């Protein structure tokens, strides 16, 4: 099992219980399946310390989507430790006093990272240990590189979807197509002479800001 992507879910609080908006999940899952055809629903994630009773109630709702979902729990306020503040669980059914109940058991996991992510983590680790920002130029370039990489990946996903619609492999979704049209109208066509002249005549710092702004536009439409 490999976790590759995720999205947030909408929920309501009813009588102190977290109730997942399943209609929102199914709509979001349908959009994901059109782009990531080979990916399946594996489970859900939340923040906090170890798994608790509230997590168990949410997990029971997730079992209606997947019979054996996993729970990934991240602790954003964990203290300094040699271990990652991440725990993964699966559920089991236990029988006690003739009654069945669901329990969490912890699962081992391996965290896989790309080269760009490892560079960023190493850089942050050095700053955290020394309290001094070393190599401000490399830090700046890394942030620009990651922004461009994310921009490229988002544009590639959009292109793959539109090509699949053209080939008849996917049914056209009017809502998605309207969002794509809105994005293309806001982003410039990079092959035009006007864009080349305006972009390459700008100072380097302005170019960097422009790239980041394009990236924000992609995110706002995703």
Coordinates of C-alpha atoms in Angstrom, one line a residue:
X1 CA 0.0 0.0 0.0
X2 CA 1.3 3.4 -1.0
X3 CA -0.2 6.8 -0.1
X4 CA 0.3 9.3 -2.9
X5 CA -2.3 12.1 -2.6
X6 CA -5.0 13.5 -0.4
X7 CA -7.7 16.1 -0.1
X8 CA -9.6 17.7 2.7
X9 CA -13.2 16.7 3.6
X10 CA -16.1 18.7 4.8
X11 CA -17.8 17.7 8.0
X12 CA -20.4 18.9 10.6
X13 CA -20.4 18.7 14.4
X14 CA -23.7 17.2 15.6
X15 CA -24.1 16.5 19.3
X16 CA -20.3 16.8 19.7
X17 CA -19.8 14.1 17.1
X18 CA -17.9 14.7 13.8
X19 CA -20.1 13.7 10.9
X20 CA -18.4 13.4 7.5
X21 CA -20.2 15.0 4.5
X22 CA -20.3 12.0 2.3
X23 CA -21.9 13.9 -0.7
X24 CA -18.8 16.1 -0.7
X25 CA -16.5 13.1 -0.6
X26 CA -18.2 11.3 -3.5
X27 CA -18.1 14.5 -5.6
X28 CA -14.4 15.1 -4.8
X29 CA -13.5 11.4 -5.4
X30 CA -15.2 11.5 -8.8
X31 CA -13.1 14.5 -9.8
X32 CA -9.9 12.8 -8.6
X33 CA -10.7 9.5 -10.4
X34 CA -10.9 11.4 -13.7
X35 CA -7.3 12.5 -13.4
X36 CA -5.8 9.8 -11.2
X37 CA -7.4 6.7 -12.7
X38 CA -5.1 4.2 -11.1
X39 CA -5.5 5.5 -7.5
X40 CA -8.1 4.2 -5.0
X41 CA -9.4 5.4 -1.6
X42 CA -7.2 4.0 1.2
X43 CA -8.3 5.9 4.3
X44 CA -8.3 9.3 5.9
X45 CA -6.0 11.6 7.9
X46 CA -6.3 14.0 10.8
X47 CA -4.1 15.8 13.3
X48 CA -3.5 15.2 17.0
X49 CA -1.7 12.8 19.3
X50 CA -2.5 9.1 19.4
X51 CA -5.8 7.7 18.0
X52 CA -8.8 8.3 20.3
X53 CA -12.5 7.6 20.6
X54 CA -13.4 10.5 18.4
X55 CA -11.2 9.1 15.7
X56 CA -12.8 5.7 16.1
X57 CA -16.3 7.2 15.4
X58 CA -15.0 8.9 12.3
X59 CA -13.3 5.7 11.2
X60 CA -16.5 3.8 11.5
X61 CA -18.0 6.2 9.0
X62 CA -15.1 5.7 6.6
X63 CA -15.7 1.9 6.7
X64 CA -18.8 2.6 4.7
X65 CA -16.5 3.8 1.9
X66 CA -13.8 1.2 2.3
X67 CA -14.1 -1.9 4.4
X68 CA -10.6 -1.6 5.7
X69 CA -9.5 2.0 5.7
X70 CA -6.3 3.2 7.4
X71 CA -5.9 6.2 9.6
X72 CA -2.9 8.5 9.2
X73 CA -2.5 10.8 12.2
X74 CA 0.0 13.7 12.3
X75 CA 1.0 15.6 15.4
X76 CA 1.9 19.2 14.4
X77 CA 2.8 20.2 18.0
X78 CA 5.0 17.3 18.9
X79 CA 8.1 18.1 20.8
X80 CA 11.7 17.5 19.6
X81 CA 12.2 13.8 18.9
X82 CA 14.2 11.4 16.8
X83 CA 10.9 9.9 15.5
X84 CA 8.5 11.5 13.0
X85 CA 5.3 12.8 14.6
X86 CA 3.3 10.5 12.4
X87 CA 1.3 7.4 13.3
X88 CA -0.7 5.0 11.0
X89 CA -3.4 2.7 12.2
X90 CA -5.8 0.1 10.9
X91 CA -8.9 -1.2 12.7
X92 CA -9.6 -4.7 14.0
X93 CA -12.7 -6.2 15.6
X94 CA -12.3 -7.5 19.1
X95 CA -14.7 -9.5 21.2
X96 CA -15.0 -8.7 24.9
X97 CA -17.6 -10.1 27.3
X98 CA -19.6 -11.4 24.3
X99 CA -19.7 -7.9 22.6
X100 CA -17.8 -6.8 19.6
X101 CA -15.9 -3.6 19.4
X102 CA -13.5 -1.9 17.0
X103 CA -10.0 -1.1 18.0
X104 CA -7.0 0.6 16.4
X105 CA -3.7 -1.2 16.0
X106 CA -0.6 0.8 14.9
X107 CA 1.0 0.0 11.5
X108 CA 4.7 0.3 10.5
X109 CA 5.3 2.6 7.6
X110 CA 8.2 4.0 5.5
X111 CA 8.3 7.7 4.4
X112 CA 9.4 8.1 0.8
X113 CA 10.5 11.5 -0.4
X114 CA 11.6 13.1 -3.7
X115 CA 15.0 14.7 -4.1
X116 CA 13.6 18.3 -3.9
X117 CA 11.7 17.5 -0.7
X118 CA 14.8 15.9 0.9
X119 CA 16.9 19.0 0.1
X120 CA 14.3 21.2 1.6
X121 CA 14.0 19.1 4.8
X122 CA 17.8 19.0 5.2
X123 CA 18.0 22.7 4.8
X124 CA 15.3 23.3 7.4
X125 CA 16.9 20.8 9.8
X126 CA 20.2 22.7 9.6
X127 CA 18.4 26.0 10.4
X128 CA 16.5 24.4 13.3
X129 CA 19.7 23.0 14.9
X130 CA 21.8 26.1 14.5
X131 CA 19.2 28.8 14.7
X132 CA 21.0 30.6 11.8
X133 CA 19.8 30.7 8.2
X134 CA 22.8 29.6 6.1
X135 CA 22.8 30.0 2.3
X136 CA 20.0 32.5 1.8
X137 CA 20.6 32.3 -1.9
X138 CA 20.1 28.5 -2.0
X139 CA 17.0 28.8 0.2
X140 CA 15.5 31.4 -2.2
X141 CA 16.3 29.3 -5.3
X142 CA 14.9 26.2 -3.7
X143 CA 11.6 27.9 -2.9
X144 CA 11.4 29.2 -6.5
X145 CA 12.3 25.7 -7.9
X146 CA 9.6 24.0 -5.8
X147 CA 7.0 26.6 -6.9
X148 CA 7.9 26.1 -10.6
X149 CA 7.8 22.3 -10.1
X150 CA 4.4 22.4 -8.5
X151 CA 3.1 24.8 -11.2
X152 CA 4.4 22.4 -13.9
X153 CA 2.7 19.4 -12.3
X154 CA -0.6 21.2 -12.0
X155 CA -0.6 22.3 -15.6
X156 CA 0.4 18.8 -16.7
X157 CA -2.6 17.3 -14.9
X158 CA -4.9 19.8 -16.6
X159 CA -3.4 19.0 -20.0
X160 CA -3.7 15.2 -19.4
X161 CA -7.4 15.7 -18.5
X162 CA -8.2 17.8 -21.6
X163 CA -6.4 15.4 -23.9
X164 CA -8.3 12.4 -22.4
X165 CA -11.6 14.3 -23.0
X166 CA -10.6 14.9 -26.6
X167 CA -9.7 11.3 -27.1
X168 CA -13.1 10.3 -25.7
X169 CA -11.5 8.4 -22.8
X170 CA -13.2 10.7 -20.2
X171 CA -16.6 12.3 -20.2
X172 CA -16.4 16.1 -20.3
X173 CA -17.2 17.7 -16.9
X174 CA -18.7 21.2 -17.5
X175 CA -17.6 22.5 -14.1
X176 CA -14.0 21.4 -14.6
X177 CA -13.9 22.7 -18.1
X178 CA -15.2 26.1 -16.9
X179 CA -12.5 26.2 -14.3
X180 CA -9.8 25.3 -16.9
X181 CA -11.1 28.1 -19.2
X182 CA -11.0 30.6 -16.4
X183 CA -7.4 29.6 -15.6
X184 CA -6.2 29.8 -19.2
X185 CA -7.7 33.3 -19.6
X186 CA -5.7 34.5 -16.6
X187 CA -2.4 32.9 -17.6
X188 CA -0.5 34.3 -20.5
X189 CA 0.4 32.3 -23.6
X190 CA 4.2 31.9 -23.2
X191 CA 4.9 31.4 -26.9
X192 CA 3.7 34.9 -27.9
X193 CA 6.3 37.6 -28.7
X194 CA 4.5 40.0 -26.3
X195 CA 5.0 37.6 -23.4
X196 CA 8.7 36.9 -24.2
X197 CA 9.4 40.6 -24.4
X198 CA 7.6 41.6 -21.2
X199 CA 8.9 38.6 -19.2
X200 CA 12.6 38.6 -20.2
X201 CA 12.9 42.4 -20.0
X202 CA 11.9 42.3 -16.3
X203 CA 14.4 42.2 -13.5
X204 CA 15.1 38.8 -12.1
X205 CA 13.3 39.5 -8.9
X206 CA 10.2 40.5 -10.8
X207 CA 10.4 37.4 -12.8
X208 CA 10.4 35.3 -9.7
X209 CA 7.4 37.1 -8.3
X210 CA 5.6 36.6 -11.6
X211 CA 6.2 32.8 -11.5
X212 CA 4.9 32.6 -7.9
X213 CA 1.8 34.6 -8.9
X214 CA 1.1 32.2 -11.8
X215 CA 1.5 29.3 -9.3
X216 CA -1.0 30.9 -6.9
X217 CA -3.5 31.3 -9.8
X218 CA -3.2 27.5 -10.5
X219 CA -3.8 26.7 -6.9
X220 CA -6.8 29.0 -6.5
X221 CA -8.4 27.1 -9.4
X222 CA -7.6 23.6 -8.2

